[in-house]
PDB file of C-alpha atoms in Angstrom:
ATOM      1  CA  MET A1111     210.953   2.191 324.811  1.00  0.00           C
ATOM      2  CA  GLU A1112     206.991   1.919 325.895  1.00  0.00           C
ATOM      3  CA  LEU A1113     204.388   4.003 325.359  1.00  0.00           C
ATOM      4  CA  CYS A1114     202.588   6.747 326.657  1.00  0.00           C
ATOM      5  CA  LEU A1115     199.067   7.712 325.845  1.00  0.00           C
ATOM      6  CA  GLY A1116     197.760  11.149 325.252  1.00  0.00           C
ATOM      7  CA  THR A1117     194.957  12.650 326.886  1.00  0.00           C
ATOM      8  CA  VAL A1118     194.068  15.768 324.200  1.00  0.00           C
ATOM      9  CA  GLN A1119     191.178  13.729 322.523  1.00  0.00           C
ATOM     10  CA  PHE A1120     189.984  12.794 325.254  1.00  0.00           C
ATOM     11  CA  GLY A1121     190.127  16.386 326.718  1.00  0.00           C
ATOM     12  CA  MET A1122     188.812  18.239 323.599  1.00  0.00           C
ATOM     13  CA  ASP A1123     188.134  17.923 319.800  1.00  0.00           C
ATOM     14  CA  TYR A1124     191.228  18.241 318.742  1.00  0.00           C
ATOM     15  CA  GLY A1125     193.166  16.377 315.315  1.00  0.00           C
ATOM     16  CA  ILE A1126     192.994  17.439 311.650  1.00  0.00           C
ATOM     17  CA  LEU A1127     189.932  16.844 310.986  1.00  0.00           C
ATOM     18  CA  GLY A1128     188.787  18.112 314.580  1.00  0.00           C
ATOM     19  CA  GLN A1129     187.165  15.120 315.684  1.00  0.00           C
ATOM     20  CA  LYS A1130     184.927  15.697 318.417  1.00  0.00           C
ATOM     21  CA  LYS A1131     186.213  14.413 322.311  1.00  0.00           C
ATOM     22  CA  PRO A1132     184.583  11.173 323.601  1.00  0.00           C
ATOM     23  CA  PRO A1133     181.866  10.274 326.562  1.00  0.00           C
ATOM     24  CA  LEU A1134     184.078  10.282 329.855  1.00  0.00           C
ATOM     25  CA  GLU A1135     183.430   7.653 331.004  1.00  0.00           C
ATOM     26  CA  TYR A1136     183.979   6.212 327.720  1.00  0.00           C
ATOM     27  CA  ALA A1137     187.704   7.667 327.628  1.00  0.00           C
ATOM     28  CA  VAL A1138     187.764   6.624 331.135  1.00  0.00           C
ATOM     29  CA  SER A1139     187.079   2.816 330.164  1.00  0.00           C
ATOM     30  CA  CYS A1140     190.100   2.946 327.159  1.00  0.00           C
ATOM     31  CA  LEU A1141     192.729   4.663 330.086  1.00  0.00           C
ATOM     32  CA  ASP A1142     191.584   0.978 332.269  1.00  0.00           C
ATOM     33  CA  TYR A1143     191.683  -0.902 329.022  1.00  0.00           C
ATOM     34  CA  ALA A1144     195.219   0.802 328.516  1.00  0.00           C
ATOM     35  CA  THR A1145     196.517   0.485 331.906  1.00  0.00           C
ATOM     36  CA  GLN A1146     195.727  -2.840 331.759  1.00  0.00           C
ATOM     37  CA  ASN A1147     197.909  -4.333 328.563  1.00  0.00           C
ATOM     38  CA  GLY A1148     201.166  -3.116 329.411  1.00  0.00           C
ATOM     39  CA  VAL A1149     200.786   1.113 329.065  1.00  0.00           C
ATOM     40  CA  SER A1150     201.736   2.660 332.822  1.00  0.00           C
ATOM     41  CA  ALA A1151     202.468   6.176 331.523  1.00  0.00           C
ATOM     42  CA  ILE A1152     200.031   8.074 330.673  1.00  0.00           C
ATOM     43  CA  ASP A1153     200.408  12.333 329.686  1.00  0.00           C
ATOM     44  CA  THR A1154     197.935  15.354 330.504  1.00  0.00           C
ATOM     45  CA  ALA A1155     197.584  18.643 330.658  1.00  0.00           C
ATOM     46  CA  VAL A1156     195.168  22.154 331.808  1.00  0.00           C
ATOM     47  CA  ALA A1157     195.189  23.245 328.380  1.00  0.00           C
ATOM     48  CA  TYR A1158     194.150  20.386 326.605  1.00  0.00           C
ATOM     49  CA  GLY A1159     190.413  20.678 327.831  1.00  0.00           C
ATOM     50  CA  ASN A1160     189.217  19.212 329.987  1.00  0.00           C
ATOM     51  CA  ALA A1161     191.779  16.143 329.855  1.00  0.00           C
ATOM     52  CA  GLU A1162     192.911  16.561 333.658  1.00  0.00           C
ATOM     53  CA  GLU A1163     189.384  15.727 334.819  1.00  0.00           C
ATOM     54  CA  VAL A1164     189.089  13.018 332.403  1.00  0.00           C
ATOM     55  CA  VAL A1165     192.611  10.612 333.879  1.00  0.00           C
ATOM     56  CA  GLY A1166     191.477  12.032 337.473  1.00  0.00           C
ATOM     57  CA  ALA A1167     188.716  10.340 337.086  1.00  0.00           C
ATOM     58  CA  PHE A1168     190.534   7.616 335.451  1.00  0.00           C
ATOM     59  CA  LEU A1169     193.013   7.569 339.187  1.00  0.00           C
ATOM     60  CA  ALA A1170     190.174   7.915 341.203  1.00  0.00           C
ATOM     61  CA  LYS A1171     188.890   4.661 340.472  1.00  0.00           C
ATOM     62  CA  LYS A1172     191.841   2.907 341.489  1.00  0.00           C
ATOM     63  CA  THR A1173     191.862   0.308 339.190  1.00  0.00           C
ATOM     64  CA  ILE A1174     195.456  -0.385 338.936  1.00  0.00           C
ATOM     65  CA  SER A1175     198.343   1.069 341.906  1.00  0.00           C
ATOM     66  CA  ARG A1176     199.127   4.248 341.350  1.00  0.00           C
ATOM     67  CA  ASP A1177     203.364   3.881 342.066  1.00  0.00           C
ATOM     68  CA  LYS A1178     202.285   1.476 338.659  1.00  0.00           C
ATOM     69  CA  LEU A1179     201.514   4.750 336.624  1.00  0.00           C
ATOM     70  CA  PHE A1180     203.607   7.816 335.028  1.00  0.00           C
ATOM     71  CA  ILE A1181     201.616  10.426 334.916  1.00  0.00           C
ATOM     72  CA  SER A1182     202.654  14.146 333.652  1.00  0.00           C
ATOM     73  CA  THR A1183     201.153  16.791 332.983  1.00  0.00           C
ATOM     74  CA  LYS A1184     201.648  20.580 332.223  1.00  0.00           C
ATOM     75  CA  LEU A1185     201.171  23.891 333.362  1.00  0.00           C
ATOM     76  CA  ARG A1186     199.124  26.109 332.203  1.00  0.00           C
ATOM     77  CA  PRO A1187     201.034  28.425 329.234  1.00  0.00           C
ATOM     78  CA  ASN A1188     202.233  31.984 328.663  1.00  0.00           C
ATOM     79  CA  ILE A1189     201.137  32.414 332.738  1.00  0.00           C
ATOM     80  CA  LEU A1190     205.241  33.445 333.780  1.00  0.00           C
ATOM     81  CA  ASP A1191     205.378  36.618 331.889  1.00  0.00           C
ATOM     82  CA  ASN A1192     206.635  39.304 334.126  1.00  0.00           C
ATOM     83  CA  LEU A1193     206.827  37.196 337.270  1.00  0.00           C
ATOM     84  CA  ASP A1194     209.750  37.938 340.048  1.00  0.00           C
ATOM     85  CA  ALA A1195     211.121  35.081 341.314  1.00  0.00           C
ATOM     86  CA  GLY A1196     209.233  35.473 344.565  1.00  0.00           C
ATOM     87  CA  GLU A1197     205.913  35.221 341.517  1.00  0.00           C
ATOM     88  CA  LEU A1198     207.421  32.714 339.563  1.00  0.00           C
ATOM     89  CA  GLU A1199     208.094  29.635 342.673  1.00  0.00           C
ATOM     90  CA  LYS A1200     204.855  30.750 343.980  1.00  0.00           C
ATOM     91  CA  THR A1201     202.444  30.409 340.632  1.00  0.00           C
ATOM     92  CA  ILE A1202     204.215  27.386 339.692  1.00  0.00           C
ATOM     93  CA  ARG A1203     203.463  25.422 342.831  1.00  0.00           C
ATOM     94  CA  GLU A1204     200.392  26.467 343.267  1.00  0.00           C
ATOM     95  CA  ASN A1205     198.742  25.589 339.118  1.00  0.00           C
ATOM     96  CA  LEU A1206     200.609  22.343 340.211  1.00  0.00           C
ATOM     97  CA  GLN A1207     198.929  21.956 343.364  1.00  0.00           C
ATOM     98  CA  ALA A1208     195.461  22.651 341.523  1.00  0.00           C
ATOM     99  CA  SER A1209     195.934  19.769 339.228  1.00  0.00           C
ATOM    100  CA  LEU A1210     196.853  17.323 342.096  1.00  0.00           C
ATOM    101  CA  LYS A1211     193.605  18.021 342.893  1.00  0.00           C
ATOM    102  CA  THR A1212     192.102  17.189 340.284  1.00  0.00           C
ATOM    103  CA  LEU A1213     193.962  14.365 339.622  1.00  0.00           C
ATOM    104  CA  HIS A1214     193.210  12.988 342.508  1.00  0.00           C
ATOM    105  CA  THR A1215     196.949  12.049 343.659  1.00  0.00           C
ATOM    106  CA  ASP A1216     199.164  13.856 345.945  1.00  0.00           C
ATOM    107  CA  TYR A1217     202.360  13.573 342.975  1.00  0.00           C
ATOM    108  CA  VAL A1218     203.085  13.762 339.069  1.00  0.00           C
ATOM    109  CA  ASP A1219     205.770  11.466 337.878  1.00  0.00           C
ATOM    110  CA  ALA A1220     206.421  14.861 335.180  1.00  0.00           C
ATOM    111  CA  TYR A1221     205.498  18.218 335.603  1.00  0.00           C
ATOM    112  CA  LEU A1222     205.867  20.291 332.251  1.00  0.00           C
ATOM    113  CA  LEU A1223     206.269  23.906 331.569  1.00  0.00           C
ATOM    114  CA  HIS A1224     203.747  24.060 328.262  1.00  0.00           C
ATOM    115  CA  SER A1225     205.786  27.677 327.102  1.00  0.00           C
ATOM    116  CA  SER A1226     208.378  26.038 325.003  1.00  0.00           C
ATOM    117  CA  ARG A1227     210.020  29.835 324.679  1.00  0.00           C
ATOM    118  CA  TYR A1228     210.805  29.555 328.622  1.00  0.00           C
ATOM    119  CA  ALA A1229     213.450  26.480 328.577  1.00  0.00           C
ATOM    120  CA  TYR A1230     215.081  29.965 327.636  1.00  0.00           C
ATOM    121  CA  ARG A1231     214.264  31.600 331.543  1.00  0.00           C
ATOM    122  CA  PRO A1232     216.841  30.274 333.298  1.00  0.00           C
ATOM    123  CA  ASP A1233     214.922  32.327 336.039  1.00  0.00           C
ATOM    124  CA  ILE A1234     211.003  30.121 335.866  1.00  0.00           C
ATOM    125  CA  LEU A1235     213.154  26.742 334.340  1.00  0.00           C
ATOM    126  CA  LYS A1236     214.767  26.897 338.555  1.00  0.00           C
ATOM    127  CA  ALA A1237     211.654  27.939 340.343  1.00  0.00           C
ATOM    128  CA  LEU A1238     209.791  25.096 338.481  1.00  0.00           C
ATOM    129  CA  SER A1239     213.009  22.787 340.613  1.00  0.00           C
ATOM    130  CA  ILE A1240     211.295  24.477 343.497  1.00  0.00           C
ATOM    131  CA  VAL A1241     208.548  21.467 342.944  1.00  0.00           C
ATOM    132  CA  ARG A1242     210.584  18.676 342.546  1.00  0.00           C
ATOM    133  CA  LYS A1243     212.994  19.074 345.381  1.00  0.00           C
ATOM    134  CA  GLU A1244     209.048  19.371 347.520  1.00  0.00           C
ATOM    135  CA  GLY A1245     207.684  16.229 346.056  1.00  0.00           C
ATOM    136  CA  LEU A1246     205.169  17.811 344.141  1.00  0.00           C
ATOM    137  CA  ALA A1247     206.739  16.048 340.983  1.00  0.00           C
ATOM    138  CA  LYS A1248     209.592  13.706 340.585  1.00  0.00           C
ATOM    139  CA  LYS A1249     210.698  14.932 337.163  1.00  0.00           C
ATOM    140  CA  VAL A1250     210.657  18.584 335.953  1.00  0.00           C
ATOM    141  CA  GLY A1251     211.229  20.298 332.282  1.00  0.00           C
ATOM    142  CA  VAL A1252     209.675  21.697 328.944  1.00  0.00           C
ATOM    143  CA  SER A1253     207.414  20.422 326.518  1.00  0.00           C
ATOM    144  CA  VAL A1254     209.554  21.775 322.821  1.00  0.00           C
ATOM    145  CA  TYR A1255     209.650  22.647 319.911  1.00  0.00           C
ATOM    146  CA  GLU A1256     212.934  23.043 318.288  1.00  0.00           C
ATOM    147  CA  PRO A1257     216.099  21.131 318.796  1.00  0.00           C
ATOM    148  CA  LYS A1258     217.230  24.373 320.477  1.00  0.00           C
ATOM    149  CA  GLU A1259     214.832  24.873 323.098  1.00  0.00           C
ATOM    150  CA  ALA A1260     215.235  20.794 324.643  1.00  0.00           C
ATOM    151  CA  MET A1261     218.745  21.706 324.409  1.00  0.00           C
ATOM    152  CA  ALA A1262     219.446  24.860 327.040  1.00  0.00           C
ATOM    153  CA  CYS A1263     216.124  22.741 329.098  1.00  0.00           C
ATOM    154  CA  MET A1264     218.782  19.658 329.294  1.00  0.00           C
ATOM    155  CA  ARG A1265     221.674  22.502 329.558  1.00  0.00           C
ATOM    156  CA  GLN A1266     219.336  23.584 333.365  1.00  0.00           C
ATOM    157  CA  GLU A1267     220.707  22.318 336.357  1.00  0.00           C
ATOM    158  CA  ASP A1268     217.650  19.931 338.145  1.00  0.00           C
ATOM    159  CA  MET A1269     215.325  19.990 334.850  1.00  0.00           C
ATOM    160  CA  ASN A1270     215.601  16.273 333.868  1.00  0.00           C
ATOM    161  CA  PHE A1271     213.097  15.666 331.757  1.00  0.00           C
ATOM    162  CA  ILE A1272     211.531  16.506 328.197  1.00  0.00           C
ATOM    163  CA  GLN A1273     208.304  16.100 326.009  1.00  0.00           C
ATOM    164  CA  LEU A1274     209.791  16.152 322.321  1.00  0.00           C
ATOM    165  CA  PRO A1275     208.241  15.590 318.650  1.00  0.00           C
ATOM    166  CA  TYR A1276     210.249  13.326 316.706  1.00  0.00           C
ATOM    167  CA  SER A1277     208.052  11.131 313.563  1.00  0.00           C
ATOM    168  CA  ILE A1278     209.026   9.377 310.489  1.00  0.00           C
ATOM    169  CA  PHE A1279     208.787  13.118 308.967  1.00  0.00           C
ATOM    170  CA  ASP A1280     210.040  14.676 311.341  1.00  0.00           C
ATOM    171  CA  HIS A1281     213.607  14.663 311.906  1.00  0.00           C
ATOM    172  CA  ARG A1282     215.503  17.146 313.434  1.00  0.00           C
ATOM    173  CA  MET A1283     215.792  16.332 316.801  1.00  0.00           C
ATOM    174  CA  ALA A1284     217.725  14.152 315.624  1.00  0.00           C
ATOM    175  CA  HIS A1285     219.611  16.070 313.604  1.00  0.00           C
ATOM    176  CA  GLY A1286     220.236  19.137 316.591  1.00  0.00           C
ATOM    177  CA  GLY A1287     222.074  16.201 319.131  1.00  0.00           C
ATOM    178  CA  VAL A1288     219.224  16.320 321.027  1.00  0.00           C
ATOM    179  CA  PHE A1289     218.900  12.021 321.761  1.00  0.00           C
ATOM    180  CA  GLU A1290     223.045  12.593 322.811  1.00  0.00           C
ATOM    181  CA  GLU A1291     222.267  14.922 325.011  1.00  0.00           C
ATOM    182  CA  ALA A1292     219.833  14.126 326.961  1.00  0.00           C
ATOM    183  CA  GLU A1293     221.888  11.040 327.286  1.00  0.00           C
ATOM    184  CA  GLY A1294     224.962  13.015 328.932  1.00  0.00           C
ATOM    185  CA  CYS A1295     222.396  14.833 331.101  1.00  0.00           C
ATOM    186  CA  LYS A1296     220.507  11.528 331.894  1.00  0.00           C
ATOM    187  CA  CYS A1297     217.698  13.604 330.781  1.00  0.00           C
ATOM    188  CA  GLN A1298     214.022  11.386 330.785  1.00  0.00           C
ATOM    189  CA  ILE A1299     212.622  11.820 326.876  1.00  0.00           C
ATOM    190  CA  HIS A1300     209.072  11.277 325.739  1.00  0.00           C
ATOM    191  CA  ALA A1301     208.681  11.558 321.997  1.00  0.00           C
ATOM    192  CA  ARG A1302     204.712  12.511 320.722  1.00  0.00           C
ATOM    193  CA  SER A1303     203.190  13.224 317.079  1.00  0.00           C
ATOM    194  CA  ALA A1304     204.408   9.875 315.703  1.00  0.00           C
ATOM    195  CA  PHE A1305     201.094  10.346 313.588  1.00  0.00           C
ATOM    196  CA  ILE A1306     201.074  13.693 312.780  1.00  0.00           C
ATOM    197  CA  GLN A1307     197.961  14.736 314.114  1.00  0.00           C
ATOM    198  CA  GLY A1308     196.271  12.045 312.619  1.00  0.00           C
ATOM    199  CA  LEU A1309     198.163  13.104 309.141  1.00  0.00           C
ATOM    200  CA  ILE A1310     199.866  10.008 308.099  1.00  0.00           C
ATOM    201  CA  VAL A1311     196.946   7.564 308.506  1.00  0.00           C
ATOM    202  CA  LEU A1312     194.646   9.272 306.280  1.00  0.00           C
ATOM    203  CA  THR A1313     193.127   8.729 302.529  1.00  0.00           C
ATOM    204  CA  GLN A1314     194.791  10.986 299.723  1.00  0.00           C
ATOM    205  CA  GLU A1315     190.834  11.983 299.400  1.00  0.00           C
ATOM    206  CA  GLN A1316     191.054  12.968 303.489  1.00  0.00           C
ATOM    207  CA  VAL A1317     193.563  14.757 303.135  1.00  0.00           C
ATOM    208  CA  PRO A1318     192.932  18.204 303.378  1.00  0.00           C
ATOM    209  CA  PRO A1319     193.669  21.336 301.096  1.00  0.00           C
ATOM    210  CA  PHE A1320     195.961  23.367 303.664  1.00  0.00           C
ATOM    211  CA  LEU A1321     197.958  19.872 303.218  1.00  0.00           C
ATOM    212  CA  GLU A1322     198.304  18.733 300.023  1.00  0.00           C
ATOM    213  CA  GLY A1323     202.132  18.847 299.686  1.00  0.00           C
ATOM    214  CA  ALA A1324     201.624  15.707 301.988  1.00  0.00           C
ATOM    215  CA  LYS A1325     199.716  13.517 299.278  1.00  0.00           C
ATOM    216  CA  PRO A1326     202.828  12.662 297.259  1.00  0.00           C
ATOM    217  CA  ILE A1327     204.549  11.834 300.465  1.00  0.00           C
ATOM    218  CA  LEU A1328     201.836   9.494 302.004  1.00  0.00           C
ATOM    219  CA  ARG A1329     202.411   7.384 298.004  1.00  0.00           C
ATOM    220  CA  ARG A1330     205.992   7.465 299.440  1.00  0.00           C
ATOM    221  CA  MET A1331     204.525   5.623 303.138  1.00  0.00           C
ATOM    222  CA  ASP A1332     202.552   3.577 301.238  1.00  0.00           C
ATOM    223  CA  GLY A1333     204.995   1.853 298.187  1.00  0.00           C
ATOM    224  CA  LEU A1334     206.996   1.490 301.604  1.00  0.00           C
ATOM    225  CA  CYS A1335     204.585  -0.124 303.713  1.00  0.00           C
ATOM    226  CA  ARG A1336     202.928  -2.108 300.535  1.00  0.00           C
ATOM    227  CA  GLU A1337     206.529  -3.231 299.903  1.00  0.00           C
ATOM    228  CA  ALA A1338     206.885  -4.723 303.334  1.00  0.00           C
ATOM    229  CA  GLY A1339     203.387  -5.950 304.246  1.00  0.00           C
ATOM    230  CA  ILE A1340     202.977  -3.830 306.997  1.00  0.00           C
ATOM    231  CA  SER A1341     200.386  -0.592 307.555  1.00  0.00           C
ATOM    232  CA  ARG A1342     201.401   3.162 308.209  1.00  0.00           C
ATOM    233  CA  ILE A1343     201.088   2.760 311.379  1.00  0.00           C
ATOM    234  CA  GLU A1344     203.252   0.179 312.264  1.00  0.00           C
ATOM    235  CA  LEU A1345     205.903   2.240 309.692  1.00  0.00           C
ATOM    236  CA  ALA A1346     205.237   5.339 311.598  1.00  0.00           C
ATOM    237  CA  PHE A1347     205.925   3.043 315.378  1.00  0.00           C
ATOM    238  CA  ALA A1348     209.371   1.500 313.745  1.00  0.00           C
ATOM    239  CA  TYR A1349     210.670   5.097 312.609  1.00  0.00           C
ATOM    240  CA  VAL A1350     210.407   6.443 317.060  1.00  0.00           C
ATOM    241  CA  LYS A1351     211.496   2.884 318.241  1.00  0.00           C
ATOM    242  CA  LYS A1352     214.678   2.942 316.118  1.00  0.00           C
ATOM    243  CA  MET A1353     216.146   5.662 318.537  1.00  0.00           C
ATOM    244  CA  LYS A1354     217.603   4.180 321.853  1.00  0.00           C
ATOM    245  CA  GLY A1355     217.348   8.249 323.737  1.00  0.00           C
ATOM    246  CA  ILE A1356     213.400   8.191 323.998  1.00  0.00           C
ATOM    247  CA  SER A1357     211.623   6.611 327.148  1.00  0.00           C
ATOM    248  CA  HIS A1358     208.204   6.747 325.959  1.00  0.00           C
ATOM    249  CA  LEU A1359     206.275   6.875 322.032  1.00  0.00           C
ATOM    250  CA  VAL A1360     203.182   9.666 323.304  1.00  0.00           C
ATOM    251  CA  PHE A1361     200.370   8.973 320.736  1.00  0.00           C
ATOM    252  CA  GLY A1362     196.705   9.518 320.973  1.00  0.00           C
ATOM    253  CA  VAL A1363     193.707   7.770 320.711  1.00  0.00           C
ATOM    254  CA  ASP A1364     190.338   8.663 319.135  1.00  0.00           C
ATOM    255  CA  SER A1365     188.306   5.248 319.856  1.00  0.00           C
ATOM    256  CA  MET A1366     188.857   2.107 321.626  1.00  0.00           C
ATOM    257  CA  GLU A1367     189.575   0.063 318.632  1.00  0.00           C
ATOM    258  CA  GLN A1368     192.686   2.401 317.471  1.00  0.00           C
ATOM    259  CA  LEU A1369     194.084   1.792 320.876  1.00  0.00           C
ATOM    260  CA  LYS A1370     192.971  -2.142 320.790  1.00  0.00           C
ATOM    261  CA  GLU A1371     194.873  -1.348 317.543  1.00  0.00           C
ATOM    262  CA  ASP A1372     197.698   0.494 318.275  1.00  0.00           C
ATOM    263  CA  ILE A1373     198.995  -1.739 322.057  1.00  0.00           C
ATOM    264  CA  LEU A1374     198.932  -4.868 318.721  1.00  0.00           C
ATOM    265  CA  LEU A1375     200.771  -2.808 316.967  1.00  0.00           C
ATOM    266  CA  PHE A1376     203.693  -1.327 318.863  1.00  0.00           C
ATOM    267  CA  GLY A1377     204.708  -5.226 319.040  1.00  0.00           C
ATOM    268  CA  HIS A1378     204.976  -5.522 316.026  1.00  0.00           C
ATOM    269  CA  ASP A1379     209.240  -4.924 314.739  1.00  0.00           C
ATOM    270  CA  VAL A1380     209.831  -4.212 310.857  1.00  0.00           C
ATOM    271  CA  PRO A1381     213.444  -4.989 309.093  1.00  0.00           C
ATOM    272  CA  GLN A1382     216.505  -2.855 309.476  1.00  0.00           C
ATOM    273  CA  GLU A1383     217.289  -2.191 306.013  1.00  0.00           C
ATOM    274  CA  LEU A1384     213.479  -0.443 306.263  1.00  0.00           C
ATOM    275  CA  VAL A1385     213.672   1.854 308.783  1.00  0.00           C
ATOM    276  CA  GLU A1386     217.877   2.812 307.037  1.00  0.00           C
ATOM    277  CA  ARG A1387     215.596   3.826 304.194  1.00  0.00           C
ATOM    278  CA  MET A1388     213.346   5.220 306.522  1.00  0.00           C
ATOM    279  CA  GLU A1389     215.601   8.092 307.402  1.00  0.00           C
ATOM    280  CA  GLU A1390     216.358   8.550 303.386  1.00  0.00           C
ATOM    281  CA  GLU A1391     212.953   8.625 302.473  1.00  0.00           C
ATOM    282  CA  PHE A1392     212.231  11.669 304.755  1.00  0.00           C
ATOM    283  CA  ASP A1393     213.960  13.258 305.318  1.00  0.00           C
ATOM    284  CA  GLN A1394     213.244  16.311 304.344  1.00  0.00           C
ATOM    285  CA  ILE A1395     209.634  17.064 304.655  1.00  0.00           C
ATOM    286  CA  PRO A1396     208.692  20.902 303.966  1.00  0.00           C
ATOM    287  CA  ALA A1397     208.436  22.177 308.014  1.00  0.00           C
ATOM    288  CA  GLU A1398     204.904  23.504 306.637  1.00  0.00           C
ATOM    289  CA  ILE A1399     203.952  19.792 306.378  1.00  0.00           C
ATOM    290  CA  MET A1400     205.588  17.839 308.722  1.00  0.00           C
ATOM    291  CA  MET A1401     205.065  20.618 312.125  1.00  0.00           C
ATOM    292  CA  PRO A1402     201.183  21.591 313.110  1.00  0.00           C
ATOM    293  CA  SER A1403     202.069  24.488 314.680  1.00  0.00           C
ATOM    294  CA  LEU A1404     202.552  25.707 310.910  1.00  0.00           C
ATOM    295  CA  TRP A1405     199.301  24.753 308.934  1.00  0.00           C
ATOM    296  CA  LYS A1406     197.246  27.049 307.983  1.00  0.00           C
ATOM    297  CA  ARG A1407     193.932  25.373 308.337  1.00  0.00           C
TER     298      ARG A1407
END
């Protein structure tokens, strides 16, 4: 498994505490550092503020060969409703071409639908496959939230990429058989939300009132960390790393210091028995805690 640097924090204020996005030059320097230190995949999206512009500014510098990078981006959400077949293809192609111009590249390695409900629309998925056949994207798929959405995408011909949530708190994809299904259809998987928008690194005092129920769960994490002599970040990484069906873990950072720490910690291993304990300890986390989309801020 490898790391994939997500860029939502570079393009907009983001995270559980609403961290401010950094200046463009600082964000580009983070991308430079990451790609010079073993991180070859970058994830972005039109919906992430000016994140595509940040990635484009980085790619325009040509500090690393384009063919050594894996760049993924996503179609603007909710723009394909009520379009006929011809309009679907045209809209998808034109939006991807606009992203390619912004990104300063002539192709992306993966192009995703950012509206997970489109996974149930074979007509939209068929239209999406056109940009792969035209060479504008090497892989196509959907950014999903639910196991059923992942299954629907993978069972559609020509879909070969999924981005999904999977974390120490969120085991739904494993329980739903998604990783086994992906192996059978040769679908590449990138997992996001390992840190749950920063929740797992908050102190008890920093946890906002709407996530009060997370406090005892974080205390359980701290107990395991003390016992093993590791950090919460290492624990979170280790849980995702155990899943062999995932090719990349998508992570985001707020600073260069955090980026350096995450790259370092990702290379650490934890005892297998601890990974097995995590499976039991955090198997029934309430949805309103593990899924940011359900947070009642």
